[in-house]
Amino acid sequence: MTATGSRGRSVARSARGPVLVVLALVLTGVVVASYAATGPKGVLDPRAYNPEGAHAVATLLTHRGVPVRRVETAEAVAGSESTTVFVPIAAALTSSELGQLAGRSGHLVVVGADGAQVAVLGHGLTVAPDVGVEGRSPACTLSAAVAAGDVDLGGTTYRSTGGAVECYATAGRATLVQQGRVTFLGSADLFTNARLARRGNAALALRLLADGSDVQWLLPRPGARDVAGDRSLNDLVPRSLKLAALQLLVVLAVLALWRARRLGAVVTEPLPVVVRAAEAIEGRSRLYRASRSRSTAAEALRAGTRDRLARRLGLGPETTRQGVVAAVVARTGGDPAALDSLLYGAAPTDDDALVVLADDLDILILEVAGS
Amino acid sequence: MALTGRAPLLALLGIVPVALLPSLWTVLAVALLLLAVTAADVALAGPVSALQVSRSGPTGCRLGTEARVQLSLVNAGSRRLRGVLRDAWVPSAGAGPRLHDVDIPPGERRILTTTLRPTRRGDRHPARITVRSVGPLGVGARQGAHVVPWRLRVQPPFTSRKFLPERLSRLRQLDGLVAARVRGQGTEFDTLRDYVDGDDVRSIDWRATARRSEVVVRTWRPERDRRLLLVLDTSRTSAGRVGDVPRLDAALDAALLLTALATRAGDRVDLLAMDRELRAAVQDVGRNEVLSQMVDAMAGLEPALVESDGRRLASEILRRARRRSLVVLFTTLDRAALEEGLLPSLPSLTSRHTVVLASVGDPRVEEMLLARSEVSAVYDAAAAERHREERRRTTALLRRRGVEVVDAPPAAFAPAVADAYLNLKAAGRL
């Protein structure tokens, strides 16, 4: 027998290296995957419950009788004179789309509009450098802002040359500007689930959005429409990730080279023949069975039993059939005719009869031995 | 050339620069750097060809024991040699450990020990010694091989040695018994001594008595300096495995016990192993040497898948045993093999020698005889019964021709053969 214990240990020892490398690969994959999983999904979505989502403000609006409908493309916005269109991420739309929206809606609320977009929507408005998001006071006459008081605002700032209401400003740069039916906001943090309950965030959000009959929440889903032509998965995967995968292929190749080199050839040797000595007998047994040679099998069993009886009863090899039966009857009693048919009778007709015969012969031997 | 586990780790570290500078050039540069480091490491590794390897240690051991073969390594190169070494042997040599760690500064010598636990009889040879010499950084390695031949002769285990003391004490009893016996066949003249009351008057030596005033009797002792020829049949029937060992191994064991016993009894033992051709022979060896020579000759014996050649066997026996001998045939009571092979030439053997045929019985046959668990078992029993019947007939036939037959299962085989010898000796039939 080989020592399997020590062989198991040595296998474990030699496998330690590859296992460690594979573990490292899996860990890297998990880290990359967990970072990749935190995409823009759910951010400022009126159906999202996560801290960056906006389910809370949507619910409040619905309770006030202002239904919120999430739309994914500018074309899908069903505009009317009393509709408020909310664009929480202005960068997702082109400036021309925003211009059309302004024409089709009662009130347009845009967050984080860039220079081009501002130029299309407003008059005499320019975009100024960003500021941090923090609590700011209104310092203006806009009723919504006055009612809300301090809110969390920041992000894009706007400058106006007149004709616009500027609120929550720092050094002349406003983070909320209302001009006609269009309201510009610097950042959308105050609409998120996480911040809605703070300061006057909720009040400002509701007053800005709930002034119409309904709200069309325009939040384009990535891939919902083609902004810059078709983008396949290949385009969306970052380049660094692709190169990292390439490097992993190199690692795999090196790993294969390392494991592929054996420390010397496999040693072979001729093995001796191993035949079980009883195999021929077993083969003969199967032949008997396959050819249903019950008579041969029964005769072999009977001959063996007769031999054993003769030895035990001290009978010579030339003892006749009658002599054997008589000697056995003299020892055990019993019916001579039955004994004769057991020891010399006809061949059994089926396998069951053969088994019964074998058992009867055994019993006879035991009887003779016991008496 | 070979790599170590550090090479893929290094390649894995290359992900950091690739992630920081995501460009194809970075991947290429990392690969080139890896290649350069590995190449430099391989170039700086100690050369394997500068290693001088030699072996020492035992050239033989008994099956079941272990042998420690030493490997002497001298680093004749100018660089340190660090790495692993595999001393490969054939699988049945049971060599261990699988790998040796080596670290040899230039000009120094190290001794490694490979422990062999052979699993089979016969000659065991080593394969190549493969050395992987790792560079100073442990990234790349050189690999090379040396061939240092050796031969470990694995001898039969002689497990029946434990039966020897008992048989020897029987032998001494035999000596004592026979000393008082009258002259008969198988005894020889020992000494003359004074007559004491109770001595057989027929043993009085009148000629010696006439020379002296006392009555002198002859004493006798059992015959000595008889000859034994042990004949091992290595043909196909000896390959059959009974229990865990082939028939041949059981026969070898019994032959060794018989040799040990007969040598102590003052008889001379020769050995002959053959099937179609002669496989091994030990003849005319001194008493002190015979057992070790026998064991050595038996080490390499393997059953051959050929039919034995009875006529050739008989003529070989007759050629080798010129004086009357006890011929012990280790073969099988297989009717077909015997009738075609040995039986026709048996008269020429029995007329000149005392012949004992020793056959290893199979306990499995006894098991099959008693099995009744299902229909197939009953057929098995019938086949076994038939086999036994044939064996019995063959035994009877051989006994009629004057051949002594020993038929015993492997566990009792060696003592049974030894007892047959002692009985023959006691009866003075050698």
Short mmCIF file of C-alpha atoms in Angstrom, two decimals, chain A:
data_model
loop_
_atom_site.label_atom_id
_atom_site.label_comp_id
_atom_site.label_asym_id
_atom_site.label_seq_id
_atom_site.Cartn_x
_atom_site.Cartn_y
_atom_site.Cartn_z
CA MET A 1 0.00 0.00 0.00
CA THR A 2 1.24 3.45 -0.66
CA ALA A 3 1.38 6.07 2.07
CA THR A 4 -1.54 8.21 0.93
CA GLY A 5 -1.25 10.57 3.89
CA SER A 6 2.20 11.83 3.03
CA ARG A 7 1.29 11.97 -0.65
CA GLY A 8 -1.76 14.14 0.17
CA ARG A 9 0.46 16.46 2.17
CA SER A 10 2.97 16.83 -0.63
CA VAL A 11 0.16 17.51 -3.12
CA ALA A 12 -1.19 20.19 -0.79
CA ARG A 13 2.29 21.67 -0.50
CA SER A 14 2.90 21.79 -4.22
CA ALA A 15 -0.58 23.21 -4.86
CA ARG A 16 -0.07 26.04 -2.36
CA GLY A 17 1.52 28.39 -4.91
CA PRO A 18 -1.16 28.13 -7.62
CA VAL A 19 -3.94 28.33 -5.03
CA LEU A 20 -2.49 31.58 -3.66
CA VAL A 21 -2.23 33.06 -7.14
CA VAL A 22 -5.80 32.07 -8.00
CA LEU A 23 -6.99 33.58 -4.70
CA ALA A 24 -5.22 36.83 -5.55
CA LEU A 25 -6.87 36.85 -8.99
CA VAL A 26 -10.32 36.28 -7.49
CA LEU A 27 -9.78 39.03 -4.92
CA THR A 28 -8.71 41.47 -7.65
CA GLY A 29 -11.79 40.55 -9.63
CA VAL A 30 -14.09 41.08 -6.66
CA VAL A 31 -12.59 44.51 -5.92
CA VAL A 32 -12.86 45.61 -9.55
CA ALA A 33 -16.41 44.29 -9.80
CA SER A 34 -17.55 46.01 -6.61
CA TYR A 35 -16.24 49.34 -7.88
CA ALA A 36 -17.77 48.81 -11.30
CA ALA A 37 -21.15 48.03 -9.73
CA THR A 38 -21.56 51.56 -8.24
CA GLY A 39 -22.66 53.28 -11.46
CA PRO A 40 -25.09 56.23 -11.92
CA LYS A 41 -27.95 53.80 -11.57
CA GLY A 42 -30.47 55.05 -9.03
CA VAL A 43 -28.99 58.50 -8.67
CA LEU A 44 -31.81 61.11 -8.56
CA ASP A 45 -34.20 58.49 -9.81
CA PRO A 46 -37.74 59.13 -8.46
CA ARG A 47 -38.07 55.37 -7.91
CA ALA A 48 -34.75 54.81 -6.14
CA TYR A 49 -34.64 54.24 -2.38
CA ASN A 50 -30.91 54.54 -1.96
CA PRO A 51 -29.47 57.70 -0.34
CA GLU A 52 -28.66 59.14 -3.79
CA GLY A 53 -32.16 58.38 -5.09
CA ALA A 54 -35.17 60.72 -5.02
CA HIS A 55 -38.07 58.52 -4.08
CA ALA A 56 -38.93 60.66 -1.06
CA VAL A 57 -39.54 63.90 -2.94
CA ALA A 58 -41.52 62.06 -5.64
CA THR A 59 -43.77 60.55 -2.98
CA LEU A 60 -44.32 63.93 -1.32
CA LEU A 61 -45.30 65.42 -4.67
CA THR A 62 -47.73 62.60 -5.41
CA HIS A 63 -49.33 63.07 -1.97
CA ARG A 64 -49.89 66.72 -2.76
CA GLY A 65 -51.81 65.76 -5.86
CA VAL A 66 -49.02 66.40 -8.28
CA PRO A 67 -48.30 63.14 -10.10
CA VAL A 68 -44.68 62.42 -11.00
CA ARG A 69 -43.95 60.71 -14.27
CA ARG A 70 -40.46 59.56 -15.05
CA VAL A 71 -39.52 60.01 -18.68
CA GLU A 72 -36.29 58.89 -20.29
CA THR A 73 -36.04 60.97 -23.44
CA ALA A 74 -36.83 64.57 -24.27
CA GLU A 75 -39.20 63.44 -27.01
CA ALA A 76 -41.26 61.47 -24.54
CA VAL A 77 -42.10 64.53 -22.47
CA ALA A 78 -45.82 65.22 -22.89
CA GLY A 79 -45.77 68.93 -22.47
CA SER A 80 -48.64 71.25 -21.63
CA GLU A 81 -48.93 74.74 -20.25
CA SER A 82 -49.36 73.53 -16.66
CA THR A 83 -46.62 70.89 -16.67
CA THR A 84 -43.42 71.21 -14.69
CA VAL A 85 -40.45 69.54 -16.41
CA PHE A 86 -37.61 68.63 -14.04
CA VAL A 87 -34.17 67.90 -15.49
CA PRO A 88 -32.00 66.80 -12.54
CA ILE A 89 -28.91 66.17 -14.70
CA ALA A 90 -28.69 68.78 -17.43
CA ALA A 91 -25.57 67.24 -18.95
CA ALA A 92 -27.69 64.29 -20.10
CA LEU A 93 -29.48 66.50 -22.64
CA THR A 94 -28.28 68.66 -25.48
CA SER A 95 -28.96 72.40 -25.41
CA SER A 96 -31.34 72.21 -28.35
CA GLU A 97 -33.38 69.54 -26.59
CA LEU A 98 -33.54 71.81 -23.53
CA GLY A 99 -34.67 74.71 -25.73
CA GLN A 100 -37.53 72.65 -27.17
CA LEU A 101 -38.50 71.53 -23.67
CA ALA A 102 -38.68 75.14 -22.47
CA GLY A 103 -41.13 75.84 -25.27
CA ARG A 104 -43.36 72.87 -24.46
CA SER A 105 -43.58 73.18 -20.68
CA GLY A 106 -45.19 75.44 -18.14
CA HIS A 107 -42.13 75.48 -15.88
CA LEU A 108 -38.68 74.06 -16.55
CA VAL A 109 -36.31 73.26 -13.66
CA VAL A 110 -32.75 72.54 -14.82
CA VAL A 111 -29.90 71.41 -12.57
CA GLY A 112 -26.30 72.07 -13.48
CA ALA A 113 -26.77 73.62 -16.91
CA ASP A 114 -23.55 74.44 -18.76
CA GLY A 115 -22.76 77.62 -20.66
CA ALA A 116 -24.30 76.54 -23.98
CA GLN A 117 -27.47 75.36 -22.34
CA VAL A 118 -27.81 78.55 -20.31
CA ALA A 119 -27.32 80.60 -23.48
CA VAL A 120 -30.21 78.81 -25.16
CA LEU A 121 -32.59 78.99 -22.22
CA GLY A 122 -31.88 82.35 -20.62
CA HIS A 123 -31.07 85.93 -21.52
CA GLY A 124 -28.01 87.63 -20.20
CA LEU A 125 -27.03 84.63 -18.07
CA THR A 126 -23.49 83.22 -17.79
CA VAL A 127 -22.05 80.27 -15.94
CA ALA A 128 -19.54 80.97 -13.18
CA PRO A 129 -17.07 78.61 -11.38
CA ASP A 130 -18.51 75.89 -9.11
CA VAL A 131 -18.86 76.23 -5.35
CA GLY A 132 -19.15 73.55 -2.67
CA VAL A 133 -22.51 72.20 -1.59
CA GLU A 134 -23.39 73.63 1.85
CA GLY A 135 -26.16 75.31 3.74
CA ARG A 136 -26.93 78.70 2.16
CA SER A 137 -29.50 81.38 2.94
CA PRO A 138 -31.81 82.73 0.20
CA ALA A 139 -31.10 86.49 0.31
CA CYS A 140 -33.61 87.17 -2.46
CA THR A 141 -37.27 87.88 -3.00
CA LEU A 142 -38.28 84.63 -4.67
CA SER A 143 -41.28 83.43 -2.67
CA ALA A 144 -40.27 79.78 -2.80
CA ALA A 145 -36.79 80.58 -1.52
CA VAL A 146 -38.02 82.91 1.18
CA ALA A 147 -40.49 80.29 2.39
CA ALA A 148 -37.87 77.54 2.39
CA GLY A 149 -35.13 79.48 4.13
CA ASP A 150 -31.67 77.87 4.32
CA VAL A 151 -31.08 74.95 1.92
CA ASP A 152 -28.16 72.79 0.77
CA LEU A 153 -27.03 74.20 -2.51
CA GLY A 154 -23.81 74.59 -4.46
CA GLY A 155 -22.36 73.26 -7.68
CA THR A 156 -22.75 75.34 -10.82
CA THR A 157 -23.20 79.06 -10.25
CA TYR A 158 -24.76 81.64 -12.54
CA ARG A 159 -24.30 85.36 -13.11
CA SER A 160 -27.05 87.54 -14.47
CA THR A 161 -26.89 90.90 -16.16
CA GLY A 162 -30.44 91.63 -15.09
CA GLY A 163 -33.95 90.36 -15.62
CA ALA A 164 -33.47 87.32 -13.41
CA VAL A 165 -34.07 86.47 -9.74
CA GLU A 166 -30.84 85.32 -8.12
CA CYS A 167 -30.91 83.43 -4.86
CA TYR A 168 -28.48 81.55 -2.56
CA ALA A 169 -25.57 83.52 -3.96
CA THR A 170 -21.93 83.72 -2.90
CA ALA A 171 -19.97 86.75 -4.00
CA GLY A 172 -22.46 87.60 -6.76
CA ARG A 173 -22.60 84.03 -8.07
CA ALA A 174 -26.05 82.56 -7.56
CA THR A 175 -26.82 78.84 -7.22
CA LEU A 176 -30.52 79.37 -7.94
CA VAL A 177 -31.67 81.64 -10.76
CA GLN A 178 -35.22 82.05 -11.99
CA GLN A 179 -35.88 83.74 -15.28
CA GLY A 180 -39.39 83.61 -16.55
CA ARG A 181 -40.56 80.02 -16.71
CA VAL A 182 -37.11 78.55 -16.35
CA THR A 183 -35.34 77.86 -13.03
CA PHE A 184 -31.62 77.03 -12.92
CA LEU A 185 -30.17 75.16 -9.93
CA GLY A 186 -26.49 74.63 -9.16
CA SER A 187 -26.83 71.15 -7.72
CA ALA A 188 -29.54 68.56 -7.14
CA ASP A 189 -28.37 67.42 -3.71
CA LEU A 190 -31.38 68.88 -1.98
CA PHE A 191 -33.71 66.50 -3.87
CA THR A 192 -31.94 63.32 -2.71
CA ASN A 193 -33.37 60.96 -0.12
CA ALA A 194 -30.36 61.62 2.08
CA ARG A 195 -30.72 65.38 2.24
CA LEU A 196 -34.40 66.06 1.69
CA ALA A 197 -35.15 66.25 5.43
CA ARG A 198 -32.38 68.73 6.17
CA ARG A 199 -32.86 72.51 6.48
CA GLY A 200 -35.46 73.84 4.06
CA ASN A 201 -34.57 71.39 1.29
CA ALA A 202 -37.99 69.74 1.17
CA ALA A 203 -39.82 73.06 1.18
CA LEU A 204 -37.78 74.46 -1.68
CA ALA A 205 -38.08 71.24 -3.69
CA LEU A 206 -41.85 71.08 -3.28
CA ARG A 207 -42.41 74.76 -4.04
CA LEU A 208 -40.23 74.54 -7.16
CA LEU A 209 -41.84 71.37 -8.54
CA ALA A 210 -45.39 71.46 -7.25
CA ASP A 211 -46.50 74.68 -8.91
CA GLY A 212 -47.98 72.92 -11.93
CA SER A 213 -50.50 70.16 -12.49
CA ASP A 214 -47.92 67.40 -12.86
CA VAL A 215 -44.18 66.79 -12.95
CA GLN A 216 -42.35 65.19 -15.86
CA TRP A 217 -39.10 63.89 -14.35
CA LEU A 218 -36.65 63.69 -17.25
CA LEU A 219 -33.81 61.36 -16.35
CA PRO A 220 -32.28 59.72 -19.41
CA ARG A 221 -31.21 56.08 -18.88
CA PRO A 222 -27.84 55.21 -20.39
CA GLY A 223 -28.49 53.63 -23.78
CA ALA A 224 -32.17 54.64 -23.85
CA ARG A 225 -31.41 56.81 -26.83
CA ASP A 226 -28.33 57.38 -28.86
CA VAL A 227 -26.49 60.47 -27.87
CA ALA A 228 -23.27 59.75 -29.69
CA GLY A 229 -24.12 56.80 -31.90
CA ASP A 230 -24.35 53.17 -30.83
CA ARG A 231 -22.11 52.32 -27.91
CA SER A 232 -21.36 48.63 -27.50
CA LEU A 233 -20.25 46.95 -24.26
CA ASN A 234 -16.75 47.12 -25.62
CA ASP A 235 -16.94 50.94 -25.69
CA LEU A 236 -18.37 51.13 -22.22
CA VAL A 237 -15.67 48.99 -20.56
CA PRO A 238 -12.92 51.32 -19.39
CA ARG A 239 -9.64 50.98 -21.20
CA SER A 240 -7.69 50.37 -18.01
CA LEU A 241 -9.86 47.36 -17.23
CA LYS A 242 -9.21 45.90 -20.67
CA LEU A 243 -5.49 46.34 -20.26
CA ALA A 244 -5.64 44.83 -16.78
CA ALA A 245 -7.37 41.79 -18.31
CA LEU A 246 -4.58 41.59 -20.89
CA GLN A 247 -2.03 41.68 -18.11
CA LEU A 248 -3.95 38.91 -16.34
CA LEU A 249 -3.61 36.87 -19.52
CA VAL A 250 0.14 37.40 -19.32
CA VAL A 251 0.01 36.25 -15.68
CA LEU A 252 -1.91 33.17 -16.76
CA ALA A 253 0.64 32.39 -19.45
CA VAL A 254 3.52 32.71 -16.96
CA LEU A 255 1.59 30.56 -14.49
CA ALA A 256 1.15 27.90 -17.14
CA LEU A 257 4.86 28.02 -18.00
CA TRP A 258 5.77 27.66 -14.33
CA ARG A 259 3.53 24.64 -13.77
CA ALA A 260 4.20 23.03 -17.12
CA ARG A 261 7.91 22.44 -16.49
CA ARG A 262 8.27 19.08 -14.78
CA LEU A 263 11.14 18.22 -12.52
CA GLY A 264 12.33 15.30 -14.58
CA ALA A 265 10.40 12.81 -16.70
CA VAL A 266 7.79 10.41 -15.43
CA VAL A 267 9.46 7.12 -14.52
CA THR A 268 7.84 3.97 -15.85
CA GLU A 269 8.51 0.31 -15.12
CA PRO A 270 7.06 -2.98 -16.29
CA LEU A 271 4.60 -4.38 -13.83
CA PRO A 272 4.31 -8.08 -13.01
CA VAL A 273 1.25 -10.00 -14.14
CA VAL A 274 -1.38 -10.16 -11.47
CA VAL A 275 -3.87 -12.97 -11.96
CA ARG A 276 -6.04 -14.24 -9.16
CA ALA A 277 -5.47 -17.96 -8.90
CA ALA A 278 -9.19 -18.65 -8.44
CA GLU A 279 -10.10 -16.80 -11.61
CA ALA A 280 -10.24 -19.95 -13.73
CA ILE A 281 -12.62 -21.57 -11.28
CA GLU A 282 -14.85 -18.50 -11.21
CA GLY A 283 -14.84 -18.47 -14.99
CA ARG A 284 -15.92 -22.07 -15.07
CA SER A 285 -18.73 -21.25 -12.62
CA ARG A 286 -19.99 -18.48 -14.88
CA LEU A 287 -19.84 -20.79 -17.86
CA TYR A 288 -21.99 -23.34 -16.02
CA ARG A 289 -24.50 -20.66 -15.25
CA ALA A 290 -24.52 -19.08 -18.69
CA SER A 291 -25.08 -22.43 -20.39
CA ARG A 292 -27.58 -23.53 -17.67
CA SER A 293 -25.52 -26.68 -17.07
CA ARG A 294 -27.46 -27.54 -13.94
CA SER A 295 -26.86 -31.25 -14.39
CA THR A 296 -23.07 -30.77 -14.48
CA ALA A 297 -23.18 -28.47 -11.48
CA ALA A 298 -25.43 -30.81 -9.53
CA GLU A 299 -23.22 -33.80 -10.38
CA ALA A 300 -20.14 -31.90 -9.16
CA LEU A 301 -21.86 -31.05 -5.88
CA ARG A 302 -23.10 -34.63 -5.44
CA ALA A 303 -19.68 -36.10 -6.23
CA GLY A 304 -18.09 -33.79 -3.64
CA THR A 305 -20.64 -34.78 -1.03
CA ARG A 306 -20.25 -38.51 -1.82
CA ASP A 307 -16.50 -38.16 -1.45
CA ARG A 308 -16.86 -36.47 1.92
CA LEU A 309 -19.36 -39.07 3.11
CA ALA A 310 -17.12 -41.90 1.97
CA ARG A 311 -14.20 -40.42 3.88
CA ARG A 312 -16.24 -39.91 7.04
CA LEU A 313 -17.86 -43.32 6.91
CA GLY A 314 -14.67 -45.07 5.93
CA LEU A 315 -15.90 -46.36 2.58
CA GLY A 316 -13.46 -47.44 -0.09
CA PRO A 317 -13.41 -45.98 -3.58
CA GLU A 318 -15.00 -49.12 -5.04
CA THR A 319 -18.14 -48.90 -2.85
CA THR A 320 -21.30 -49.20 -4.98
CA ARG A 321 -24.23 -46.81 -5.12
CA GLN A 322 -26.30 -49.11 -2.93
CA GLY A 323 -23.41 -49.53 -0.53
CA VAL A 324 -23.05 -45.78 -0.02
CA VAL A 325 -26.78 -45.28 0.53
CA ALA A 326 -26.93 -48.19 2.92
CA ALA A 327 -23.97 -46.89 4.94
CA VAL A 328 -25.52 -43.43 5.24
CA VAL A 329 -28.91 -44.84 6.23
CA ALA A 330 -27.23 -47.00 8.83
CA ARG A 331 -25.65 -43.88 10.34
CA THR A 332 -28.53 -41.41 10.17
CA GLY A 333 -31.72 -43.38 9.60
CA GLY A 334 -34.10 -41.92 7.05
CA ASP A 335 -35.59 -43.08 3.79
CA PRO A 336 -33.16 -44.95 1.49
CA ALA A 337 -35.12 -43.98 -1.63
CA ALA A 338 -35.05 -40.27 -0.78
CA LEU A 339 -31.35 -40.50 0.06
CA ASP A 340 -30.66 -42.28 -3.21
CA SER A 341 -32.44 -39.60 -5.22
CA LEU A 342 -30.57 -36.91 -3.27
CA LEU A 343 -27.16 -38.45 -3.92
CA TYR A 344 -27.73 -39.96 -7.36
CA GLY A 345 -31.06 -38.53 -8.57
CA ALA A 346 -32.06 -36.60 -11.64
CA ALA A 347 -30.64 -33.19 -12.46
CA PRO A 348 -32.57 -30.23 -11.00
CA THR A 349 -34.91 -28.53 -13.45
CA ASP A 350 -34.25 -24.93 -12.46
CA ASP A 351 -31.83 -22.80 -10.45
CA ASP A 352 -34.04 -22.85 -7.35
CA ALA A 353 -34.02 -26.65 -7.35
CA LEU A 354 -30.21 -26.53 -7.62
CA VAL A 355 -29.98 -24.27 -4.55
CA VAL A 356 -32.34 -26.58 -2.63
CA LEU A 357 -30.19 -29.56 -3.65
CA ALA A 358 -27.03 -27.81 -2.42
CA ASP A 359 -28.70 -27.05 0.91
CA ASP A 360 -29.97 -30.63 1.28
CA LEU A 361 -26.49 -32.00 0.62
CA ASP A 362 -25.08 -29.66 3.28
CA ILE A 363 -27.68 -30.86 5.76
CA LEU A 364 -26.82 -34.48 4.99
CA ILE A 365 -23.13 -33.84 5.65
CA LEU A 366 -24.00 -32.17 8.97
CA GLU A 367 -26.26 -35.07 9.95
CA VAL A 368 -23.58 -37.65 9.23
CA ALA A 369 -20.97 -35.58 11.05
CA GLY A 370 -23.23 -34.97 14.05
CA SER A 371 -24.47 -38.51 14.54
#
